């Protein structure tokens, strides 16, 4: 069986749904600090899902998973994801994102489980030295969150050498969209991400959308990001799982569309889809934001045979419908 840590969260739940659609039975492990029980219940109604509420920082909880279920592969999403909070409270982030991962990997090794797909991030690169960014770009994270992801990648490298634990690290660029039927979607509290924040300004009265910075060195002055659809991303996890099973080889892949969109282009697309104007407030730059983050994802396309199918419009449409369903 496949274990999905953080399976009640945004990308985790879409990955679970994709595996369910392919006929898999899975175990979700989640502390529900950031994940949602409603998401687990929805997934349980759709497929053959087992749920364990637990904390990876607690070794007994981790041990309980592997003693109770016959796991052959782990997809590891669990972790805290707020960059700003990681700067304010680095200890919380190192404990939850790095120590918790060590607990997981050690227990896997003890139980002779040798495959893990790890949810990494483009945050490992820091300020780009060139663009688009390929996997060979040096790692120089700008904050503890990015450091955590980078360190876990390094730990996995060591664990492959020492314990033969094989891993695929997937470095996501910006993720967007929701399930086509609005059963699950992006749901963070507090919400810091661009597209859900724009949508909230539509559905929640008195909410204004704040643009962080208009003086970047880009064609319209706002930041450019590479928004990859969450269902395409979920499929990449399936391909990574198959790759590990068939090749038994560790590797690292960027996941992005290789197309950039500015903040302005994103909110204009939302305005088009929603059929209304958004209340916008222009603000100073947010600390730590790079002007342009764009993926070179040719390695994932070539080796994993990953083909991202959805456009930014597709992602915004499903995100819109999901947000609408919550109001
Ligand atoms: N952004 C913004 N207003 C918001 C949230 C984000 O202008 O309410 C901008 C942010 O400065 C960045 C882009 O949107 O340039 C994407 O930010 P997000 O937090 O979604 O992802 P990140 O690129 O930081 O991982």
CSV table of C-alpha atoms and ligand atoms in Angstrom, one decimal:
chain,number,residue,atom,x,y,z
A,1,UNK,CA,0.0,0.0,0.0
A,2,UNK,CA,1.1,3.6,-0.5
A,3,UNK,CA,1.4,5.9,2.5
A,4,UNK,CA,0.7,9.6,1.9
A,5,UNK,CA,1.9,11.9,4.8
A,6,UNK,CA,0.1,15.2,4.6
A,7,UNK,CA,-2.6,13.6,2.5
A,8,UNK,CA,-5.3,15.9,4.0
A,9,UNK,CA,-3.6,19.0,2.6
A,10,UNK,CA,-3.8,20.7,-0.7
A,11,UNK,CA,-1.4,18.9,-3.0
A,12,UNK,CA,-1.5,15.7,-0.9
A,13,UNK,CA,-5.2,15.3,-1.3
A,14,UNK,CA,-5.2,15.8,-5.1
A,15,UNK,CA,-2.4,13.2,-5.3
A,16,UNK,CA,-4.5,10.8,-3.3
A,17,UNK,CA,-7.5,11.4,-5.5
A,18,UNK,CA,-5.3,10.7,-8.6
A,19,UNK,CA,-4.2,7.4,-7.1
A,20,UNK,CA,-7.8,6.5,-6.2
A,21,UNK,CA,-8.8,7.2,-9.8
A,22,UNK,CA,-6.2,4.6,-10.9
A,23,UNK,CA,-7.6,2.0,-8.4
A,24,UNK,CA,-5.1,2.2,-5.6
A,25,UNK,CA,-5.8,1.8,-1.9
A,26,UNK,CA,-3.9,4.3,0.3
A,27,UNK,CA,-3.2,5.3,3.8
A,28,UNK,CA,-3.3,9.0,4.7
A,29,UNK,CA,-1.3,10.1,7.7
A,30,UNK,CA,-2.0,13.7,8.8
A,31,UNK,CA,-1.8,15.7,12.0
A,32,UNK,CA,-4.8,17.9,10.8
A,33,UNK,CA,-2.9,21.0,12.0
A,34,UNK,CA,-3.1,22.3,8.4
A,35,UNK,CA,-4.9,19.5,6.7
A,36,UNK,CA,-8.7,19.1,7.0
A,37,UNK,CA,-10.8,16.2,8.2
A,38,UNK,CA,-13.5,17.3,5.7
A,39,UNK,CA,-11.0,16.5,2.9
A,40,UNK,CA,-10.3,13.1,4.3
A,41,UNK,CA,-14.0,12.4,4.6
A,42,UNK,CA,-14.5,13.4,1.0
A,43,UNK,CA,-11.7,11.2,-0.2
A,44,UNK,CA,-13.1,8.3,1.9
A,45,UNK,CA,-16.4,8.6,0.1
A,46,UNK,CA,-14.6,8.3,-3.3
A,47,UNK,CA,-12.1,5.6,-2.7
A,48,UNK,CA,-10.5,3.0,-0.5
A,49,UNK,CA,-8.7,5.2,2.0
A,50,UNK,CA,-7.4,4.5,5.5
A,51,UNK,CA,-6.8,7.5,7.7
A,52,UNK,CA,-4.4,7.8,10.7
A,53,UNK,CA,-4.3,11.1,12.7
A,54,UNK,CA,-0.8,11.4,14.0
A,55,UNK,CA,2.3,13.5,14.2
A,56,UNK,CA,5.6,12.6,12.5
A,57,UNK,CA,7.4,14.3,15.4
A,58,UNK,CA,6.1,11.5,17.6
A,59,UNK,CA,8.0,8.3,17.0
A,60,UNK,CA,5.2,6.1,18.4
A,61,UNK,CA,2.8,7.6,15.9
A,62,UNK,CA,5.3,6.9,13.0
A,63,UNK,CA,5.9,3.3,14.2
A,64,UNK,CA,2.2,2.6,14.4
A,65,UNK,CA,1.7,3.3,10.7
A,66,UNK,CA,4.3,0.7,9.6
A,67,UNK,CA,3.3,-1.9,12.2
A,68,UNK,CA,-0.4,-1.7,11.2
A,69,UNK,CA,-0.1,-1.4,7.4
A,70,UNK,CA,2.0,-3.1,4.8
A,71,UNK,CA,3.5,0.0,3.1
A,72,UNK,CA,5.7,-0.3,0.0
A,73,UNK,CA,6.1,3.4,-0.9
A,74,UNK,CA,5.8,6.7,1.0
A,75,UNK,CA,4.8,10.0,-0.6
A,76,UNK,CA,5.9,12.6,1.9
A,77,UNK,CA,4.0,15.9,1.8
A,78,UNK,CA,3.6,16.6,5.5
A,79,UNK,CA,5.2,19.8,6.6
A,80,UNK,CA,4.6,23.5,7.4
A,81,UNK,CA,4.6,25.7,4.4
A,82,UNK,CA,4.4,29.3,5.4
A,83,UNK,CA,7.6,31.1,4.4
A,84,UNK,CA,7.0,34.2,6.6
A,85,UNK,CA,6.2,32.0,9.7
A,86,UNK,CA,9.4,30.0,9.1
A,87,UNK,CA,11.4,33.2,9.3
A,88,UNK,CA,9.7,34.2,12.6
A,89,UNK,CA,9.8,30.7,14.1
A,90,UNK,CA,12.6,28.7,12.5
A,91,UNK,CA,12.8,26.1,15.3
A,92,UNK,CA,9.1,25.1,14.7
A,93,UNK,CA,10.0,24.6,11.0
A,94,UNK,CA,13.2,22.6,11.6
A,95,UNK,CA,11.4,20.4,14.1
A,96,UNK,CA,8.4,19.8,12.0
A,97,UNK,CA,9.9,19.7,8.5
A,98,UNK,CA,13.4,18.2,9.1
A,99,UNK,CA,13.3,16.2,12.3
A,100,UNK,CA,9.9,14.8,11.5
A,101,UNK,CA,11.2,13.7,8.1
A,102,UNK,CA,14.2,12.0,9.8
A,103,UNK,CA,11.8,10.1,12.1
A,104,UNK,CA,9.9,9.0,9.0
A,105,UNK,CA,12.9,7.9,7.0
A,106,UNK,CA,14.5,6.1,10.0
A,107,UNK,CA,11.3,4.1,10.6
A,108,UNK,CA,11.1,3.3,6.9
A,109,UNK,CA,14.6,2.0,7.0
A,110,UNK,CA,13.9,-0.1,10.1
A,111,UNK,CA,10.9,-1.6,8.3
A,112,UNK,CA,12.9,-2.1,5.1
A,113,UNK,CA,10.7,0.3,3.0
A,114,UNK,CA,12.9,1.6,0.3
A,115,UNK,CA,10.9,4.1,-1.8
A,116,UNK,CA,9.9,7.7,-1.0
A,117,UNK,CA,8.6,10.5,-3.2
A,118,UNK,CA,9.4,13.8,-1.5
A,119,UNK,CA,7.5,17.1,-1.9
A,120,UNK,CA,10.3,19.6,-2.3
A,121,UNK,CA,10.1,23.2,-3.7
A,122,UNK,CA,11.6,25.7,-6.0
A,123,UNK,CA,12.3,27.6,-2.7
A,124,UNK,CA,15.5,25.5,-2.5
A,125,UNK,CA,17.0,27.7,-5.3
A,126,UNK,CA,16.6,31.1,-3.7
A,127,UNK,CA,17.2,34.2,-5.9
A,128,UNK,CA,17.7,32.8,-9.5
A,129,UNK,CA,21.1,33.2,-11.0
A,130,UNK,CA,19.6,32.4,-14.4
A,131,UNK,CA,16.2,31.7,-15.8
A,132,UNK,CA,14.5,29.3,-16.5
A,133,UNK,CA,15.8,27.3,-13.6
A,134,UNK,CA,17.0,23.8,-14.2
A,135,UNK,CA,17.9,21.2,-11.5
A,136,UNK,CA,21.6,22.0,-11.8
A,137,UNK,CA,21.0,25.6,-10.6
A,138,UNK,CA,22.8,26.1,-7.2
A,139,UNK,CA,20.7,25.8,-4.1
A,140,UNK,CA,20.7,28.9,-1.9
A,141,UNK,CA,17.4,29.1,0.0
A,142,UNK,CA,16.3,32.5,1.2
A,143,UNK,CA,14.4,31.3,4.3
A,144,UNK,CA,14.1,28.4,6.8
A,145,UNK,CA,11.3,26.9,4.8
A,146,UNK,CA,13.5,26.6,1.7
A,147,UNK,CA,16.4,25.4,3.9
A,148,UNK,CA,14.2,22.7,5.3
A,149,UNK,CA,13.3,21.4,1.9
A,150,UNK,CA,17.0,21.5,0.8
A,151,UNK,CA,18.2,19.7,3.9
A,152,UNK,CA,15.7,16.9,3.6
A,153,UNK,CA,16.9,16.5,0.0
A,154,UNK,CA,20.5,16.2,1.3
A,155,UNK,CA,19.4,13.7,4.0
A,156,UNK,CA,17.7,11.6,1.3
A,157,UNK,CA,21.0,11.6,-0.7
A,158,UNK,CA,22.8,10.3,2.4
A,159,UNK,CA,20.1,7.7,3.2
A,160,UNK,CA,20.4,6.4,-0.4
A,161,UNK,CA,24.1,5.9,0.0
A,162,UNK,CA,23.9,4.4,3.5
A,163,UNK,CA,20.6,2.6,3.6
A,164,UNK,CA,19.7,2.2,-0.1
A,165,UNK,CA,16.5,4.3,0.5
A,166,UNK,CA,15.6,5.5,-3.0
A,167,UNK,CA,13.9,8.8,-3.4
A,168,UNK,CA,12.4,11.1,-6.0
A,169,UNK,CA,12.4,14.8,-4.9
A,170,UNK,CA,9.9,16.9,-6.8
A,171,UNK,CA,10.6,20.6,-6.7
A,172,UNK,CA,7.3,22.4,-7.3
A,173,UNK,CA,7.0,25.9,-8.7
A,174,UNK,CA,3.7,27.7,-8.0
A,175,UNK,CA,0.8,25.3,-7.7
A,176,UNK,CA,-2.8,26.3,-8.6
A,177,UNK,CA,-6.3,24.9,-9.4
A,178,UNK,CA,-8.6,22.3,-7.8
A,179,UNK,CA,-10.5,19.1,-8.6
A,180,UNK,CA,-12.7,19.6,-11.7
A,181,UNK,CA,-15.8,18.6,-9.6
A,182,UNK,CA,-14.9,21.0,-6.7
A,183,UNK,CA,-14.8,18.1,-4.2
A,184,UNK,CA,-11.4,19.2,-2.9
A,185,UNK,CA,-9.2,22.3,-3.5
A,186,UNK,CA,-6.8,24.8,-2.0
A,187,UNK,CA,-7.6,25.5,1.6
A,188,UNK,CA,-5.0,27.2,3.8
A,189,UNK,CA,-5.6,29.1,7.0
A,190,UNK,CA,-4.3,31.7,6.9
A,191,UNK,CA,-4.2,32.0,3.1
A,192,UNK,CA,-1.1,33.6,1.8
A,193,UNK,CA,-1.1,32.4,-1.9
A,194,UNK,CA,-1.9,34.6,-4.8
A,195,UNK,CA,-4.8,32.9,-6.6
A,196,UNK,CA,-6.9,32.0,-3.5
A,197,UNK,CA,-6.3,35.5,-2.1
A,198,UNK,CA,-7.6,37.1,-5.4
A,199,UNK,CA,-10.6,34.8,-5.2
A,200,UNK,CA,-11.3,35.7,-1.6
A,201,UNK,CA,-11.5,39.3,-2.6
A,202,UNK,CA,-14.4,38.3,-4.8
A,203,UNK,CA,-16.3,36.1,-2.4
A,204,UNK,CA,-15.6,37.8,0.9
A,205,UNK,CA,-17.1,41.3,1.4
A,206,UNK,CA,-14.6,44.1,2.4
A,207,UNK,CA,-11.6,42.0,1.3
A,208,UNK,CA,-9.2,43.8,-1.0
A,209,UNK,CA,-6.6,42.1,-3.0
A,210,UNK,CA,-3.1,43.4,-2.3
A,211,UNK,CA,-0.5,43.4,-5.0
A,212,UNK,CA,3.0,43.0,-3.4
A,213,UNK,CA,5.2,45.3,-5.5
A,214,UNK,CA,4.8,47.0,-8.9
A,215,UNK,CA,8.5,48.0,-9.5
A,216,UNK,CA,10.1,44.7,-10.3
A,217,UNK,CA,12.2,44.4,-13.4
A,218,UNK,CA,9.6,42.6,-15.4
A,219,UNK,CA,7.4,43.7,-18.4
A,220,UNK,CA,4.6,45.1,-16.2
A,221,UNK,CA,6.5,45.6,-12.9
A,222,UNK,CA,4.8,42.7,-11.0
A,223,UNK,CA,6.4,39.4,-10.2
A,224,UNK,CA,6.4,36.5,-12.7
A,225,UNK,CA,5.7,33.0,-11.5
A,226,UNK,CA,5.2,29.6,-13.2
A,227,UNK,CA,1.8,28.2,-12.1
A,228,UNK,CA,1.5,24.5,-12.5
A,229,UNK,CA,-1.9,22.8,-12.2
A,230,UNK,CA,-2.5,20.7,-9.1
A,231,UNK,CA,-3.9,17.8,-11.2
A,232,UNK,CA,-0.9,17.8,-13.4
A,233,UNK,CA,1.3,17.9,-10.3
A,234,UNK,CA,-0.6,14.9,-8.8
A,235,UNK,CA,0.0,13.0,-12.0
A,236,UNK,CA,3.8,13.7,-11.7
A,237,UNK,CA,3.7,12.0,-8.3
A,238,UNK,CA,2.2,8.9,-9.9
A,239,UNK,CA,4.9,9.0,-12.6
A,240,UNK,CA,7.6,9.4,-9.9
A,241,UNK,CA,6.1,6.4,-8.0
A,242,UNK,CA,6.2,4.3,-11.2
A,243,UNK,CA,9.7,5.5,-12.0
A,244,UNK,CA,10.9,4.4,-8.5
A,245,UNK,CA,9.3,1.0,-8.9
A,246,UNK,CA,10.6,0.4,-12.3
A,247,UNK,CA,14.1,1.9,-12.1
A,248,UNK,CA,15.0,1.8,-8.4
A,249,UNK,CA,17.0,5.0,-8.8
A,250,UNK,CA,17.0,8.3,-6.9
A,251,UNK,CA,16.5,11.6,-8.8
A,252,UNK,CA,15.4,15.2,-8.6
A,253,UNK,CA,12.9,16.9,-10.9
A,254,UNK,CA,11.5,20.4,-11.3
A,255,UNK,CA,7.8,20.6,-11.9
A,256,UNK,CA,6.5,23.7,-13.6
A,257,UNK,CA,4.9,24.6,-16.9
A,258,UNK,CA,7.8,26.6,-18.3
A,259,UNK,CA,5.4,29.5,-18.9
A,260,UNK,CA,5.5,32.7,-16.7
A,261,UNK,CA,2.6,34.8,-15.7
A,262,UNK,CA,2.8,38.1,-13.9
A,263,UNK,CA,0.6,39.0,-10.8
A,264,UNK,CA,-1.2,41.5,-13.0
A,265,UNK,CA,-1.9,38.8,-15.7
A,266,UNK,CA,-3.2,36.5,-13.1
A,267,UNK,CA,-5.7,38.9,-11.5
A,268,UNK,CA,-6.8,40.1,-15.0
A,269,UNK,CA,-7.5,36.4,-15.9
A,270,UNK,CA,-9.5,36.0,-12.6
A,271,UNK,CA,-11.5,39.2,-13.5
A,272,UNK,CA,-12.3,37.7,-16.9
A,273,UNK,CA,-13.4,34.3,-15.5
A,274,UNK,CA,-15.4,35.9,-12.7
A,275,UNK,CA,-16.9,38.5,-15.0
A,276,UNK,CA,-16.2,41.3,-12.6
A,277,UNK,CA,-13.6,43.8,-11.4
A,278,UNK,CA,-11.5,43.2,-8.3
A,279,UNK,CA,-10.7,45.7,-5.6
A,280,UNK,CA,-7.0,46.1,-5.8
A,281,UNK,CA,-4.5,47.8,-3.4
A,282,UNK,CA,-1.0,48.3,-4.6
A,283,UNK,CA,1.6,47.7,-1.9
A,284,UNK,CA,5.3,47.6,-1.3
A,285,UNK,CA,7.3,44.5,-2.2
A,286,UNK,CA,6.9,41.5,0.1
A,287,UNK,CA,10.3,40.6,1.6
A,288,UNK,CA,12.1,37.7,-0.1
A,289,UNK,CA,10.1,37.6,-3.3
A,290,UNK,CA,12.2,37.0,-6.4
A,291,UNK,CA,11.2,39.0,-9.6
A,292,UNK,CA,10.9,35.9,-11.8
A,293,UNK,CA,10.7,32.2,-11.0
A,294,UNK,CA,10.4,30.1,-14.1
A,295,UNK,CA,11.0,26.3,-14.3
A,296,UNK,CA,12.9,24.4,-16.9
A,297,UNK,CA,11.0,21.1,-16.5
A,298,UNK,CA,12.5,19.3,-19.5
A,299,UNK,CA,14.0,16.7,-17.3
A,300,UNK,CA,10.7,15.6,-15.8
A,301,UNK,CA,9.2,15.6,-19.3
A,302,UNK,CA,12.0,13.5,-20.7
A,303,UNK,CA,12.6,11.0,-17.9
A,304,UNK,CA,9.2,10.8,-16.2
A,305,UNK,CA,7.3,11.4,-19.4
A,306,UNK,CA,5.4,14.1,-17.6
A,307,UNK,CA,3.1,16.2,-19.8
A,308,UNK,CA,1.4,19.1,-18.0
A,309,UNK,CA,-2.0,19.4,-19.7
A,310,UNK,CA,-3.7,22.4,-18.0
A,311,UNK,CA,-3.3,26.1,-18.7
A,312,UNK,CA,-3.4,28.9,-16.1
A,313,UNK,CA,-7.0,29.6,-17.2
A,314,UNK,CA,-7.9,26.0,-16.4
A,315,UNK,CA,-6.4,26.3,-13.0
A,316,UNK,CA,-8.1,29.6,-12.3
A,317,UNK,CA,-11.5,28.2,-13.4
A,318,UNK,CA,-11.4,25.2,-11.1
A,319,UNK,CA,-10.0,27.3,-8.2
A,320,UNK,CA,-12.8,29.8,-8.8
A,321,UNK,CA,-15.5,27.1,-8.7
A,322,UNK,CA,-13.9,25.5,-5.6
A,323,UNK,CA,-13.8,28.9,-3.8
A,324,UNK,CA,-17.4,29.6,-4.8
A,325,UNK,CA,-18.4,26.2,-3.4
A,326,UNK,CA,-17.0,27.2,0.0
A,327,UNK,CA,-19.1,30.4,0.2
B,1,LIG,N1,1.2,37.9,-4.2
B,1,LIG,C1,0.5,39.1,-4.2
B,1,LIG,N2,-0.5,39.2,-3.3
B,1,LIG,C2,-0.9,38.2,-2.5
B,1,LIG,C3,-0.2,37.0,-2.5
B,1,LIG,C4,0.9,36.9,-3.4
B,1,LIG,O1,0.8,40.1,-4.9
B,1,LIG,O2,-1.9,38.4,-1.7
B,1,LIG,C5,2.4,37.8,-5.1
B,1,LIG,C6,3.7,37.5,-4.5
B,1,LIG,O3,4.4,38.7,-4.2
B,1,LIG,C7,4.4,36.7,-5.6
B,1,LIG,C8,3.2,36.0,-6.3
B,1,LIG,O4,2.1,36.7,-6.0
B,1,LIG,O5,5.0,37.5,-6.5
B,1,LIG,C9,3.1,34.5,-5.9
B,1,LIG,O6,3.0,34.4,-4.5
B,1,LIG,P1,2.6,33.1,-3.7
B,1,LIG,O7,2.6,33.5,-2.2
B,1,LIG,O8,1.3,32.6,-4.2
B,1,LIG,O9,3.7,32.1,-4.0
B,1,LIG,P2,5.3,32.1,-3.9
B,1,LIG,O10,5.8,32.5,-5.3
B,1,LIG,O11,5.6,33.1,-2.8
B,1,LIG,O12,5.7,30.7,-3.6
